[in-house]
Amino acid sequence: AQYFWKKGRTREAITTYEALLEDYPYNFYTHYLLASILTRQNMLDDAVRHYTISISSNPKYPYSQLELALIQINMGQFDEAIGHLTKAAELTADGENPLLKANAYYGLAVAYANRKEFQKAISFVDASLKLNPAYNDALVLRSKIVAAAR
């Protein structure tokens, strides 16, 4: 499946992951990888289903939480996204994976900004920038939040 994905043969990669899941239906990582491909193919309903199964199979894997939340933000499901992003941040110990945690905080900032909770949004975007000062999207988001809060 990885070979097919790297070669841009996504249909074969998807088919291979689906075959793996027939034998190992609760393998959280295979569900996560399949969901990642489906997300990139804009097959979001299927991606959400596989991220959800991945989380059910292993609720301590932060990447499934993060990726599902980012889709939920794009779908306007901010409350659900906040829950998954909070969990992803909690699952990532301080110093363990600063980029993952910065992405989770960035997502929280986006979700709260969309809910017009600008102070919370600013605090999360600042936390994201503290972990990754060169995070350009977070820098842009911060200026947009400050402008919207005025």
Short mmCIF file of C-alpha atoms in Angstrom, two decimals:
data_model
loop_
_atom_site.label_atom_id
_atom_site.label_comp_id
_atom_site.label_asym_id
_atom_site.label_seq_id
_atom_site.Cartn_x
_atom_site.Cartn_y
_atom_site.Cartn_z
CA ALA A 1 0.00 0.00 0.00
CA GLN A 2 2.83 2.40 0.85
CA TYR A 3 4.53 1.55 -2.44
CA PHE A 4 1.39 2.32 -4.43
CA TRP A 5 0.81 5.55 -2.50
CA LYS A 6 4.36 6.77 -3.13
CA LYS A 7 3.98 5.98 -6.83
CA GLY A 8 0.74 8.00 -6.99
CA ARG A 9 -1.35 4.90 -7.59
CA THR A 10 -3.92 5.81 -4.97
CA ARG A 11 -6.68 3.45 -6.14
CA GLU A 12 -4.34 0.47 -5.66
CA ALA A 13 -3.19 1.83 -2.30
CA ILE A 14 -6.79 2.19 -1.14
CA THR A 15 -7.62 -1.33 -2.33
CA THR A 16 -4.59 -2.73 -0.52
CA TYR A 17 -5.48 -1.00 2.75
CA GLU A 18 -9.07 -2.23 2.43
CA ALA A 19 -7.77 -5.79 1.94
CA LEU A 20 -5.60 -5.46 5.04
CA LEU A 21 -8.62 -4.30 7.01
CA GLU A 22 -10.57 -7.40 5.96
CA ASP A 23 -7.99 -9.48 7.85
CA TYR A 24 -7.32 -6.97 10.65
CA PRO A 25 -10.48 -4.86 11.02
CA TYR A 26 -9.40 -3.13 14.24
CA ASN A 27 -5.90 -2.13 13.21
CA PHE A 28 -5.96 1.55 14.13
CA TYR A 29 -2.92 2.44 12.05
CA THR A 30 -4.26 0.92 8.83
CA HIS A 31 -7.51 2.84 9.34
CA TYR A 32 -5.46 5.99 9.92
CA LEU A 33 -3.39 5.50 6.75
CA LEU A 34 -6.47 4.72 4.67
CA ALA A 35 -8.21 7.80 6.05
CA SER A 36 -5.16 9.90 5.16
CA ILE A 37 -5.32 8.79 1.53
CA LEU A 38 -9.08 9.27 1.42
CA THR A 39 -8.67 12.80 2.79
CA ARG A 40 -6.20 13.67 0.07
CA GLN A 41 -8.63 12.26 -2.50
CA ASN A 42 -11.36 14.50 -1.03
CA MET A 43 -13.41 11.45 -0.03
CA LEU A 44 -14.14 13.05 3.32
CA ASP A 45 -17.12 10.99 4.47
CA ASP A 46 -15.09 7.79 4.09
CA ALA A 47 -12.06 9.45 5.70
CA VAL A 48 -14.14 10.52 8.71
CA ARG A 49 -15.42 6.96 9.10
CA HIS A 50 -11.90 5.51 9.09
CA TYR A 51 -10.47 8.16 11.42
CA THR A 52 -13.36 7.43 13.79
CA ILE A 53 -12.63 3.69 13.71
CA SER A 54 -8.93 4.42 14.25
CA ILE A 55 -9.77 6.50 17.32
CA SER A 56 -12.12 3.81 18.64
CA SER A 57 -9.43 1.17 18.19
CA ASN A 58 -6.69 3.29 19.76
CA PRO A 59 -7.89 6.49 21.46
CA LYS A 60 -4.31 7.31 22.50
CA TYR A 61 -3.02 7.85 18.95
CA PRO A 62 -3.02 11.65 18.56
CA TYR A 63 -2.69 11.85 14.78
CA SER A 64 -6.14 10.35 14.13
CA GLN A 65 -7.61 12.86 16.58
CA LEU A 66 -5.83 15.75 14.87
CA GLU A 67 -6.67 14.77 11.30
CA LEU A 68 -10.33 14.11 12.07
CA ALA A 69 -10.58 17.48 13.81
CA LEU A 70 -9.14 19.33 10.82
CA ILE A 71 -11.83 17.81 8.60
CA GLN A 72 -14.47 18.73 11.17
CA ILE A 73 -13.28 22.35 11.19
CA ASN A 74 -13.66 22.48 7.42
CA MET A 75 -17.17 21.04 7.80
CA GLY A 76 -18.09 23.67 10.40
CA GLN A 77 -18.27 21.12 13.24
CA PHE A 78 -16.30 23.25 15.66
CA ASP A 79 -17.44 21.70 18.94
CA GLU A 80 -16.50 18.20 17.78
CA ALA A 81 -13.19 19.46 16.43
CA ILE A 82 -12.36 21.17 19.72
CA GLY A 83 -12.88 17.87 21.54
CA HIS A 84 -10.52 15.96 19.24
CA LEU A 85 -7.90 18.73 19.15
CA THR A 86 -7.91 19.00 22.93
CA LYS A 87 -7.43 15.25 23.16
CA ALA A 88 -4.59 15.32 20.59
CA ALA A 89 -2.82 18.05 22.56
CA GLU A 90 -3.31 16.17 25.84
CA LEU A 91 -1.91 12.97 24.33
CA THR A 92 1.27 14.76 23.27
CA ALA A 93 3.59 15.20 26.21
CA ASP A 94 5.42 18.52 26.47
CA GLY A 95 8.58 18.42 24.42
CA GLU A 96 7.64 15.07 22.85
CA ASN A 97 6.30 16.25 19.50
CA PRO A 98 6.19 20.04 19.39
CA LEU A 99 4.99 20.22 15.75
CA LEU A 100 2.01 17.96 16.42
CA LYS A 101 1.10 19.97 19.50
CA ALA A 102 1.57 23.25 17.57
CA ASN A 103 -0.82 21.94 14.90
CA ALA A 104 -3.38 20.96 17.54
CA TYR A 105 -3.17 24.42 19.11
CA TYR A 106 -3.44 26.03 15.67
CA GLY A 107 -6.58 23.99 14.99
CA LEU A 108 -8.02 25.04 18.35
CA ALA A 109 -7.31 28.67 17.47
CA VAL A 110 -9.15 28.26 14.16
CA ALA A 111 -12.13 26.57 15.81
CA TYR A 112 -12.44 29.20 18.54
CA ALA A 113 -12.00 32.05 16.04
CA ASN A 114 -14.86 30.62 14.01
CA ARG A 115 -16.96 30.54 17.17
CA LYS A 116 -15.99 34.20 17.66
CA GLU A 117 -14.23 33.40 20.93
CA PHE A 118 -11.30 35.58 20.03
CA GLN A 119 -9.44 35.62 23.37
CA LYS A 120 -9.32 31.82 23.47
CA ALA A 121 -8.30 31.79 19.81
CA ILE A 122 -5.43 34.20 20.46
CA SER A 123 -4.22 32.18 23.45
CA PHE A 124 -4.12 28.99 21.37
CA VAL A 125 -2.44 30.59 18.37
CA ASP A 126 0.16 32.07 20.75
CA ALA A 127 0.72 28.61 22.26
CA SER A 128 1.17 27.25 18.75
CA LEU A 129 3.70 29.96 17.90
CA LYS A 130 5.58 29.36 21.15
CA LEU A 131 6.15 25.76 20.02
CA ASN A 132 6.83 26.65 16.39
CA PRO A 133 7.78 30.34 15.98
CA ALA A 134 8.19 29.96 12.20
CA TYR A 135 4.64 28.59 11.73
CA ASN A 136 3.57 30.99 8.96
CA ASP A 137 -0.10 29.93 8.92
CA ALA A 138 -0.29 30.63 12.66
CA LEU A 139 1.30 34.05 12.19
CA VAL A 140 -1.25 34.91 9.50
CA LEU A 141 -4.10 33.53 11.61
CA ARG A 142 -3.02 35.61 14.60
CA SER A 143 -3.19 38.84 12.63
CA LYS A 144 -6.62 37.89 11.26
CA ILE A 145 -7.94 37.08 14.74
CA VAL A 146 -6.64 40.36 16.14
CA ALA A 147 -8.29 42.28 13.28
CA ALA A 148 -11.58 40.42 13.72
CA ALA A 149 -11.58 41.02 17.48
CA ARG A 150 -11.51 44.81 17.02
#
